[in-house]
mmCIF file of C-alpha atoms and ligand atoms in Angstrom:
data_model
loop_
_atom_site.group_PDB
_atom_site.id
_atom_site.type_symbol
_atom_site.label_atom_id
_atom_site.label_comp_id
_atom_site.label_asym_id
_atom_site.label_seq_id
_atom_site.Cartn_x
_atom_site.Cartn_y
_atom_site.Cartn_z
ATOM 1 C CA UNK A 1175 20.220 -3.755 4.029
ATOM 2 C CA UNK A 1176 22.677 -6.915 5.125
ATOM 3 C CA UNK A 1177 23.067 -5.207 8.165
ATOM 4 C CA UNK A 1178 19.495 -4.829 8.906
ATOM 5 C CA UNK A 1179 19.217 -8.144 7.369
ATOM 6 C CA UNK A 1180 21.017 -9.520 9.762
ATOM 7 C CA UNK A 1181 19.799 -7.895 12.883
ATOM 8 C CA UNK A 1182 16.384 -9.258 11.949
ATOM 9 C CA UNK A 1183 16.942 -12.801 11.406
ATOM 10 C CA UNK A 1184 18.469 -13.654 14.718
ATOM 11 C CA UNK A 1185 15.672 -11.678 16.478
ATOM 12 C CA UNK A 1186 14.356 -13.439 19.834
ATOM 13 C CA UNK A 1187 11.188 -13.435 19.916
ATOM 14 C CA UNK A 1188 9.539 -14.079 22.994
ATOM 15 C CA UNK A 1189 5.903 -16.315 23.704
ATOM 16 C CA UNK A 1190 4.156 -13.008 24.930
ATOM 17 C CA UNK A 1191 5.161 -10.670 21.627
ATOM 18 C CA UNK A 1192 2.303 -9.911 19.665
ATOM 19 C CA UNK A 1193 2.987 -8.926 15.823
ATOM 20 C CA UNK A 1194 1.069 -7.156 13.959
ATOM 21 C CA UNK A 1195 1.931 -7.710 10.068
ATOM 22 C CA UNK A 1196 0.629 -6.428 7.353
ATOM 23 C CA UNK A 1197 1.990 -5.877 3.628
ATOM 24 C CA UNK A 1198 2.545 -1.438 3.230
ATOM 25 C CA UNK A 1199 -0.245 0.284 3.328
ATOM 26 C CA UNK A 1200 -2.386 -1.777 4.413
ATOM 27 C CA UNK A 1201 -3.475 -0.214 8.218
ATOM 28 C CA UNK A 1202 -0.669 -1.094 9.669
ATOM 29 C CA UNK A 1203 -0.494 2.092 12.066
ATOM 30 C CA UNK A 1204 -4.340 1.762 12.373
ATOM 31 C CA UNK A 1205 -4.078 -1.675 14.090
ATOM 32 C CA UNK A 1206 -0.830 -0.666 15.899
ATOM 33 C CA UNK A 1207 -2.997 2.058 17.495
ATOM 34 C CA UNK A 1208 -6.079 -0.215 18.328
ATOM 35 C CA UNK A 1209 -3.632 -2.632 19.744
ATOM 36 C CA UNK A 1210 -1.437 -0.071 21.714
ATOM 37 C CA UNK A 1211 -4.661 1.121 23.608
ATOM 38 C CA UNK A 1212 -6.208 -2.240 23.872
ATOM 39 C CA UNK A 1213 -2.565 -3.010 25.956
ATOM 40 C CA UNK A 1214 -2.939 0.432 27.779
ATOM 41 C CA UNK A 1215 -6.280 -0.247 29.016
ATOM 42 C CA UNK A 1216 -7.429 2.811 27.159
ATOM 43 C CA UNK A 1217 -4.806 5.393 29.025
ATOM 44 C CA UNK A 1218 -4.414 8.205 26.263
ATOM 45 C CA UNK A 1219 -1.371 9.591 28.096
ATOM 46 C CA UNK A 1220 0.125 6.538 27.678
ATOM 47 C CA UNK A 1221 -0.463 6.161 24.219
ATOM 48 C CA UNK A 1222 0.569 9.663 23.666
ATOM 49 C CA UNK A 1223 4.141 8.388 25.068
ATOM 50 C CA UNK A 1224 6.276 8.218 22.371
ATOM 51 C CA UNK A 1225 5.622 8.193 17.981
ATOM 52 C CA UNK A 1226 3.989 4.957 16.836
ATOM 53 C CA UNK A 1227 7.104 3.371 15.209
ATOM 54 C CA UNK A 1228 8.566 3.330 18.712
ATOM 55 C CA UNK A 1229 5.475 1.909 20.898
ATOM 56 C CA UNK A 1230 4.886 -0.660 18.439
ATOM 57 C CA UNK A 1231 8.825 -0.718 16.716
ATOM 58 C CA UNK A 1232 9.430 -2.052 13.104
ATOM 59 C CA UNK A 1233 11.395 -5.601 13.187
ATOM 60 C CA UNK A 1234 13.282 -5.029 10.311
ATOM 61 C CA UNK A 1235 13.752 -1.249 11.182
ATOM 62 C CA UNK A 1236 15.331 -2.084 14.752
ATOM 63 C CA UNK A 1237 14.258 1.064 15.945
ATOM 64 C CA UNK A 1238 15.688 1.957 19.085
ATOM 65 C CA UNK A 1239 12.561 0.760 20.943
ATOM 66 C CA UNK A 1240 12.570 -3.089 20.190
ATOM 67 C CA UNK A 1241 15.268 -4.629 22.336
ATOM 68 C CA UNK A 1242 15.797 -7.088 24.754
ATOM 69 C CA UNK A 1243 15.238 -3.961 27.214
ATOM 70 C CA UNK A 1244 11.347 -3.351 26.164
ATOM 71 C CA UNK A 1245 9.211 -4.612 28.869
ATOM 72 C CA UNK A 1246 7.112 -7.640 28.223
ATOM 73 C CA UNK A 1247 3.927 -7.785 26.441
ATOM 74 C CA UNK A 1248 5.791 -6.238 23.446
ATOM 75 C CA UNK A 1249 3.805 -5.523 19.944
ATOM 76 C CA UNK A 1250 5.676 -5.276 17.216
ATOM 77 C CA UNK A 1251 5.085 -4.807 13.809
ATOM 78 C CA UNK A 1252 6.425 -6.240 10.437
ATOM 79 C CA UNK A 1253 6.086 -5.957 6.547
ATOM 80 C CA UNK A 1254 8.394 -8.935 5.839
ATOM 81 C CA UNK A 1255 7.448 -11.579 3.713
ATOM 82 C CA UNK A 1256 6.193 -14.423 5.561
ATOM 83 C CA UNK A 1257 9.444 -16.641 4.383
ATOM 84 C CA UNK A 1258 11.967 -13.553 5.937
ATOM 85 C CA UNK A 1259 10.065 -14.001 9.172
ATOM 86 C CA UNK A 1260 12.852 -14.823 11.895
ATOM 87 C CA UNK A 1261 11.926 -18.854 12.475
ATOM 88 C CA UNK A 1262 11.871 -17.732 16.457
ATOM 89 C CA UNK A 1263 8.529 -16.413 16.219
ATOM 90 C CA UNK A 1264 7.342 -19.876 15.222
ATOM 91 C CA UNK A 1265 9.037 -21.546 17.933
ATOM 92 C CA UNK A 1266 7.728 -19.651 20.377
ATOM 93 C CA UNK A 1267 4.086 -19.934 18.601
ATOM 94 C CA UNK A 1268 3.317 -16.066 18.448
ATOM 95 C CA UNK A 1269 0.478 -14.405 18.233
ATOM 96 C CA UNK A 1270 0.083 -12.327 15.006
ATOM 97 C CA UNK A 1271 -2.495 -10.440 13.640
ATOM 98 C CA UNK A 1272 -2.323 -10.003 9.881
ATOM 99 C CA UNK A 1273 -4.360 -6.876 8.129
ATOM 100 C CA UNK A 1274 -5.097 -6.902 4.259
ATOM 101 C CA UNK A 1275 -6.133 -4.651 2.215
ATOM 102 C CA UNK A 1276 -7.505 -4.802 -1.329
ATOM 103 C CA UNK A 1277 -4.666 -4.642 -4.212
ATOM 104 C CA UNK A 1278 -5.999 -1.606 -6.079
ATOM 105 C CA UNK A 1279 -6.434 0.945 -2.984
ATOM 106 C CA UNK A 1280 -2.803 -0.618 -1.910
ATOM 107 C CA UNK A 1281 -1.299 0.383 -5.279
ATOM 108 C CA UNK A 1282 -2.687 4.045 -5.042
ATOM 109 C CA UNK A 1283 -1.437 4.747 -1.094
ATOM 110 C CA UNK A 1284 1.904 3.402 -2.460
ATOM 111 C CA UNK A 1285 2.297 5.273 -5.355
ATOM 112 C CA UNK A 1286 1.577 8.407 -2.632
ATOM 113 C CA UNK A 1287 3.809 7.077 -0.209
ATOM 114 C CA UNK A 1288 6.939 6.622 -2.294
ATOM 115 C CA UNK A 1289 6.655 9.681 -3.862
ATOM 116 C CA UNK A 1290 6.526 11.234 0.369
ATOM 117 C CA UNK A 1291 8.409 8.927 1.780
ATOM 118 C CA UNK A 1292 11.833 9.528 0.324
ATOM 119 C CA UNK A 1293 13.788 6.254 1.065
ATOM 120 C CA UNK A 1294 11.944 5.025 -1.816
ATOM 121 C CA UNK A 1295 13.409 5.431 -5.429
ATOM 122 C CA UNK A 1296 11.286 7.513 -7.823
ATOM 123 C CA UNK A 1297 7.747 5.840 -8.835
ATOM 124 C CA UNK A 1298 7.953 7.435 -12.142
ATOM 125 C CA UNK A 1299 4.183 7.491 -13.567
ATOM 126 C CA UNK A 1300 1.041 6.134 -11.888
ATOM 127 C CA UNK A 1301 1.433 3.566 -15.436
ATOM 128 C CA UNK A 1302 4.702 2.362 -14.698
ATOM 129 C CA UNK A 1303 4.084 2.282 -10.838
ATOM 130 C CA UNK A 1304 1.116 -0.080 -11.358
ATOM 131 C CA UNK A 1305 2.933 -2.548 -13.727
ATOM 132 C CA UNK A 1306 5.903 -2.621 -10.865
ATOM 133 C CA UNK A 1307 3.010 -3.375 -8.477
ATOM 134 C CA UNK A 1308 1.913 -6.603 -9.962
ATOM 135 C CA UNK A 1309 5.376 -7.471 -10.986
ATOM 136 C CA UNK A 1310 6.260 -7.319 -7.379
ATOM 137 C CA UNK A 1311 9.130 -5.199 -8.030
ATOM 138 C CA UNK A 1312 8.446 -2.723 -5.037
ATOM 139 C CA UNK A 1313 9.674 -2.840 -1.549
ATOM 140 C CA UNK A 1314 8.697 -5.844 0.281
ATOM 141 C CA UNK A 1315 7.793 -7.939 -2.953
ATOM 142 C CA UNK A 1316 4.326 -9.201 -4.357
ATOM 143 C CA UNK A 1317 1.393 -8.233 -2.757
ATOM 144 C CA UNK A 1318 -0.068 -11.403 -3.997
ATOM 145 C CA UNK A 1319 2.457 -13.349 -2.247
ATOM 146 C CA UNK A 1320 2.257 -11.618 1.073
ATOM 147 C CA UNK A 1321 -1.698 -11.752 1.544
ATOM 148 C CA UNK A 1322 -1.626 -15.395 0.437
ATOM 149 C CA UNK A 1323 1.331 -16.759 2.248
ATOM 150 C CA UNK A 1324 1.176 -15.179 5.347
ATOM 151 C CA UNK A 1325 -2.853 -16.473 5.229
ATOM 152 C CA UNK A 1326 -1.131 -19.947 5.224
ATOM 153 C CA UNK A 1327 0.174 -19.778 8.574
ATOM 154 C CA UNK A 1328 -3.358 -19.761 10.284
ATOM 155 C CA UNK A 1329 -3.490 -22.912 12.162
ATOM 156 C CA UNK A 1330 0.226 -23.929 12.175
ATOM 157 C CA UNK A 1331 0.373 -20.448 14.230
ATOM 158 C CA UNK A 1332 -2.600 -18.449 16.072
ATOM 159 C CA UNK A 1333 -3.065 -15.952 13.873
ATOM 160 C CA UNK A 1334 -6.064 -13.227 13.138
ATOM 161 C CA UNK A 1335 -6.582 -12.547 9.672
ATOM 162 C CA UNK A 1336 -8.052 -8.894 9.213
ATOM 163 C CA UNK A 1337 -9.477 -7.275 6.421
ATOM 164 C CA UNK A 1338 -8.862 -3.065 6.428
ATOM 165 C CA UNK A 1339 -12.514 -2.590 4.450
ATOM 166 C CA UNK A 1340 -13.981 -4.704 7.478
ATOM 167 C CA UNK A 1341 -12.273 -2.156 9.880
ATOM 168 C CA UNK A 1342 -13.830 0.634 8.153
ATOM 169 C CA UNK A 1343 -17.083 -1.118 7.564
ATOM 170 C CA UNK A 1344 -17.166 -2.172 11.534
ATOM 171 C CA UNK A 1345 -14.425 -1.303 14.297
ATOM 172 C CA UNK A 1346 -16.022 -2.395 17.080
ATOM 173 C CA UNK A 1347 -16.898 -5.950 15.645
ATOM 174 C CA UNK A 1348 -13.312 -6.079 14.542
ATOM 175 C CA UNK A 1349 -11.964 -4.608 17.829
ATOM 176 C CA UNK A 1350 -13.964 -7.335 19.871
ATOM 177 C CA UNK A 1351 -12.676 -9.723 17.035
ATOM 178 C CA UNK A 1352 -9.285 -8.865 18.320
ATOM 179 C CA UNK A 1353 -10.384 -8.993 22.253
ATOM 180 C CA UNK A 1354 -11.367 -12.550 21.646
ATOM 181 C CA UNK A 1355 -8.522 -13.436 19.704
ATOM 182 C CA UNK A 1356 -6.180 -12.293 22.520
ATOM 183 C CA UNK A 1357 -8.411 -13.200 25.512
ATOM 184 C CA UNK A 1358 -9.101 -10.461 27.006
ATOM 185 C CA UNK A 1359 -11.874 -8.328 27.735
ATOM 186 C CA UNK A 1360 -13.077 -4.873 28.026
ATOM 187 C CA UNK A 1361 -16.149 -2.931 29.336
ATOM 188 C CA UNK A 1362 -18.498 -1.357 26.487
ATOM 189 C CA UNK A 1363 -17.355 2.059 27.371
ATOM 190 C CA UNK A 1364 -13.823 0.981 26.926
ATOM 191 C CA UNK A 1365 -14.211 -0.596 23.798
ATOM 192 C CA UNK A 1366 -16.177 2.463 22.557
ATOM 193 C CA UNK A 1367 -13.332 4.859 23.632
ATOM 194 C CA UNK A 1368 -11.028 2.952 21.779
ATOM 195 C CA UNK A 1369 -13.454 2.887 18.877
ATOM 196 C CA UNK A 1370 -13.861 6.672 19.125
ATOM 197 C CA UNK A 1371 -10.168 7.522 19.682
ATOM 198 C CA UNK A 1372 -9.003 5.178 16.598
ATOM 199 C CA UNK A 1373 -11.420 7.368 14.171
ATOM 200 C CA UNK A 1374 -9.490 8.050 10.687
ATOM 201 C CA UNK A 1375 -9.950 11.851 11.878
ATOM 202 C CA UNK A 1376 -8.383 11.108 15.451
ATOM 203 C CA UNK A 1377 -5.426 9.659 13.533
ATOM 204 C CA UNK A 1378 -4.809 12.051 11.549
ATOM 205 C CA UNK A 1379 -4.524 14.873 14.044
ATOM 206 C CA UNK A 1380 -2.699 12.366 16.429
ATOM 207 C CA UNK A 1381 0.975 13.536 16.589
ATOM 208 C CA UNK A 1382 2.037 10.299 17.827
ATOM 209 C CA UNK A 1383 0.033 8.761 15.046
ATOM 210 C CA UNK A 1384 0.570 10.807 11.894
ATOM 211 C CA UNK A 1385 4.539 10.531 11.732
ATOM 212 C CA UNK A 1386 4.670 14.328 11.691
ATOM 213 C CA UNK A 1387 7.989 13.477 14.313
ATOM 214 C CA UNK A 1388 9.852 12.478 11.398
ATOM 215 C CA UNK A 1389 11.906 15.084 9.592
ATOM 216 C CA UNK A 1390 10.610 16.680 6.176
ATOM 217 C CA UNK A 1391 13.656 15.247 4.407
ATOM 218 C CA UNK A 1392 12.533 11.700 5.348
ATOM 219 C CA UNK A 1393 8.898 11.680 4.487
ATOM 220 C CA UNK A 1394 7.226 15.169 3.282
ATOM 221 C CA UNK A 1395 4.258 15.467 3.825
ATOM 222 C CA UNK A 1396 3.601 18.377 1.919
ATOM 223 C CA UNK A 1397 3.729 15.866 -1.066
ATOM 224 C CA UNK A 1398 1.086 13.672 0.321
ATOM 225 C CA UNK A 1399 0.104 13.070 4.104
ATOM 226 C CA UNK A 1400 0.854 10.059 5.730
ATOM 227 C CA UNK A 1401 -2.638 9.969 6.625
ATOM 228 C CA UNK A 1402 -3.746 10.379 3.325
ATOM 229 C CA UNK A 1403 -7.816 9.331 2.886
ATOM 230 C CA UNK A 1404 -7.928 6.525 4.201
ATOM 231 C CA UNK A 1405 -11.518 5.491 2.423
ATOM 232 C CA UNK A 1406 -12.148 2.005 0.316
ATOM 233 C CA UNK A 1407 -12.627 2.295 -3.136
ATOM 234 C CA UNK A 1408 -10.397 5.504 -3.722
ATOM 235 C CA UNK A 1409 -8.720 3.593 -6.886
ATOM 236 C CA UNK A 1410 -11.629 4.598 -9.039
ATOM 237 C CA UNK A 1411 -10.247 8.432 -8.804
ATOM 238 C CA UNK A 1412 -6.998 6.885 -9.856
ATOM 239 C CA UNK A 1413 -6.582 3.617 -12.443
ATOM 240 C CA UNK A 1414 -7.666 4.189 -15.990
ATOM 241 C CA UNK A 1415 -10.254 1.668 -17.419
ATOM 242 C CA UNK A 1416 -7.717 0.190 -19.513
ATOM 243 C CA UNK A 1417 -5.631 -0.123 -16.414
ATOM 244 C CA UNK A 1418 -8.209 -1.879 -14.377
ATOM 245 C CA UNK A 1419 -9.562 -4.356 -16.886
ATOM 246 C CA UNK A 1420 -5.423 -5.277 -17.334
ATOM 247 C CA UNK A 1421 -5.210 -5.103 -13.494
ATOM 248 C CA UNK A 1422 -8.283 -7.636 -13.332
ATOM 249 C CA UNK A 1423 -6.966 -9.911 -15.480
ATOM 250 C CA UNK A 1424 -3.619 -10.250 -14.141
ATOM 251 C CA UNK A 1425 -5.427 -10.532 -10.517
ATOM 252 C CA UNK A 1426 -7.567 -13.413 -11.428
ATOM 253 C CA UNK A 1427 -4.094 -15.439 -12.241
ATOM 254 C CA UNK A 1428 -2.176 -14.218 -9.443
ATOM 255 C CA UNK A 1429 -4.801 -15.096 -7.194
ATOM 256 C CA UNK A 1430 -6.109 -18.334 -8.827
ATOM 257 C CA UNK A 1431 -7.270 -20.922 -6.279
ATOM 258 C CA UNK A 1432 -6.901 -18.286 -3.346
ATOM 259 C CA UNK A 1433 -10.025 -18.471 -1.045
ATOM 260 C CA UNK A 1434 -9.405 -14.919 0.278
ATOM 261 C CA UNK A 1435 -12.253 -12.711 -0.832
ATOM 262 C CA UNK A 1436 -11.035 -8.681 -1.390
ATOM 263 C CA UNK A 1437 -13.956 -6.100 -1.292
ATOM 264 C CA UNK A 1438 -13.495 -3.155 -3.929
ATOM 265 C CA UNK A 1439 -15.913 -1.164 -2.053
ATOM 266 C CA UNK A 1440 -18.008 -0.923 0.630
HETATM 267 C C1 NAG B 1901 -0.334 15.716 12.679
HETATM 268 O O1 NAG B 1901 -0.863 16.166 13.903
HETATM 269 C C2 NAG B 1901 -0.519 17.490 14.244
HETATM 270 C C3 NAG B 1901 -1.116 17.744 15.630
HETATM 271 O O2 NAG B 1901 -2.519 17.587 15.630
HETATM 272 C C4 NAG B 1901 -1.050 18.468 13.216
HETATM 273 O O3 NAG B 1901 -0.639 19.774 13.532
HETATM 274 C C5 NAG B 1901 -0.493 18.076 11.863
HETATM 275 O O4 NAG B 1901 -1.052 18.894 10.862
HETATM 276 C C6 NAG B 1901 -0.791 16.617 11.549
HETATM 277 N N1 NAG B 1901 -0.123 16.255 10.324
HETATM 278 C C7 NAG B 1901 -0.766 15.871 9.218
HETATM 279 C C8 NAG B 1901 0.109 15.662 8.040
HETATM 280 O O5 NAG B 1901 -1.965 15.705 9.154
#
């Protein structure tokens, strides 16, 4: 962790990076994949290149695609807190695009991808995972604090702020969102292709999308996919009513005075 620590915080950025942050599951690969062929004008092959955590690397991963060596534009992709974010990407006035995703659905695809995902120490019950949740005491911290504080940076910073039930709701308004945010521009066919290729069921069945290149012992997926179900509103299955009327309550201080507006459903 120092060592990674350390690698990240003297990280260069450059004026031309684009990062994509979001707090975990949140539709981080989702984006990464809408980005990747909005930067490959479309080009499949392209896209089909390399795994996802390598076109669009992890800062505080360093995987062996982020370096110096990666060819301008780069995207990259973070779940740092916004106060562990190397101060270079300020100075050189990044672009980032931040993706959120309401707090209950988060809890649930976490509580899946720890148990997977075996870096992670044991979530013990869906109870005890839930109270660690709003405590903050999971990897990367408070979901309260990340949505909020990374929201702050709009306007010191050009940054997108992107909701993951708008993406579902709408990708092409959110795609062309992103277009205009970036200044570019696309044809309707292209935008539809990317639309069509970036489909929850394209995903899925994407190799270079679904992390099935990383080994069993490192995320199984027999447990639970990566791509999982990928729907709003999938925490009704899951928390208890007693859970959700504690959950509410809890939410209402944590986000006290926030103007960010979650959706629960669609
Ligand atoms: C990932 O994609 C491959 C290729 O389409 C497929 O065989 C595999 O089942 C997918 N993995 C998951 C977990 O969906």
């Amino acid at each position: 962790l120092l060592i990674s620590f350390l690698w990240f915080s003297i990280f260069q950025a450059w004026p031309d990076d684009l990062l994509i942050s979001t707090y975990p599951k949140s539709g981080t690969t989702w984006v990464a994949e809408i980005m990747e062929m909005i930067y490959q004008d479309g080009n499949l092959e392209k896209c089909q290149r390399a795994p996802t955590y390598e076109r669009v690397p992890i800062l505080e991963l360093k995987w062996p695609g982020l370096s110096t060596e990666t060819p301008a534009p780069r995207l990259i992709r973070t779940h740092l807190q916004l106060a562990l974010l190397p101060q270079s990407f300020l100075d050189q006035k990044v672009k980032v695009i931040y993706v959120a995703r309401n707090a209950k659905d988060v809890a649930v695809s976490y509580y899946n991808f720890y148990k997977m995902a075996k870096g992670h120490p044991e979530p013990g019950t869906w109870d005890n995972f839930l109270e660690k949740f709003m405590d903050g005491q999971v990897s990367f911290g408070s979901w309260y604090q990340h949505v909020q504080k990374w929201g702050e940076l709009d306007g010191p910073i050009n940054l997108l702020y992107l909701f993951y039930e708008d993406l579902k709701e709408n990708r092409k308004r959110e795609i062309r969102k992103i277009l205009e945010f970036l200044g570019r521009s696309l044809s309707e066919e292209m935008v539809d292709h990317i639309v069509q290729h970036t489909s929850f069921k394209e995903m899925k069945k994407n190799p270079m999308a679904n992390y099935t290149t990383i080994p069993i012992e490192i995320m199984d997926q027999n447990i639970s996919p990566f791509m999982r179900k990928g729907i709003v509103g999938d925490w009704k299955s899951v928390f208890t009513v007693a859970q959700n009327e504690h959950f509410d309550a809890h939410y209402a201080k944590k986000m006290a005075g926030c103007k960010l507006k979650f959706r629960w459903q669609l």
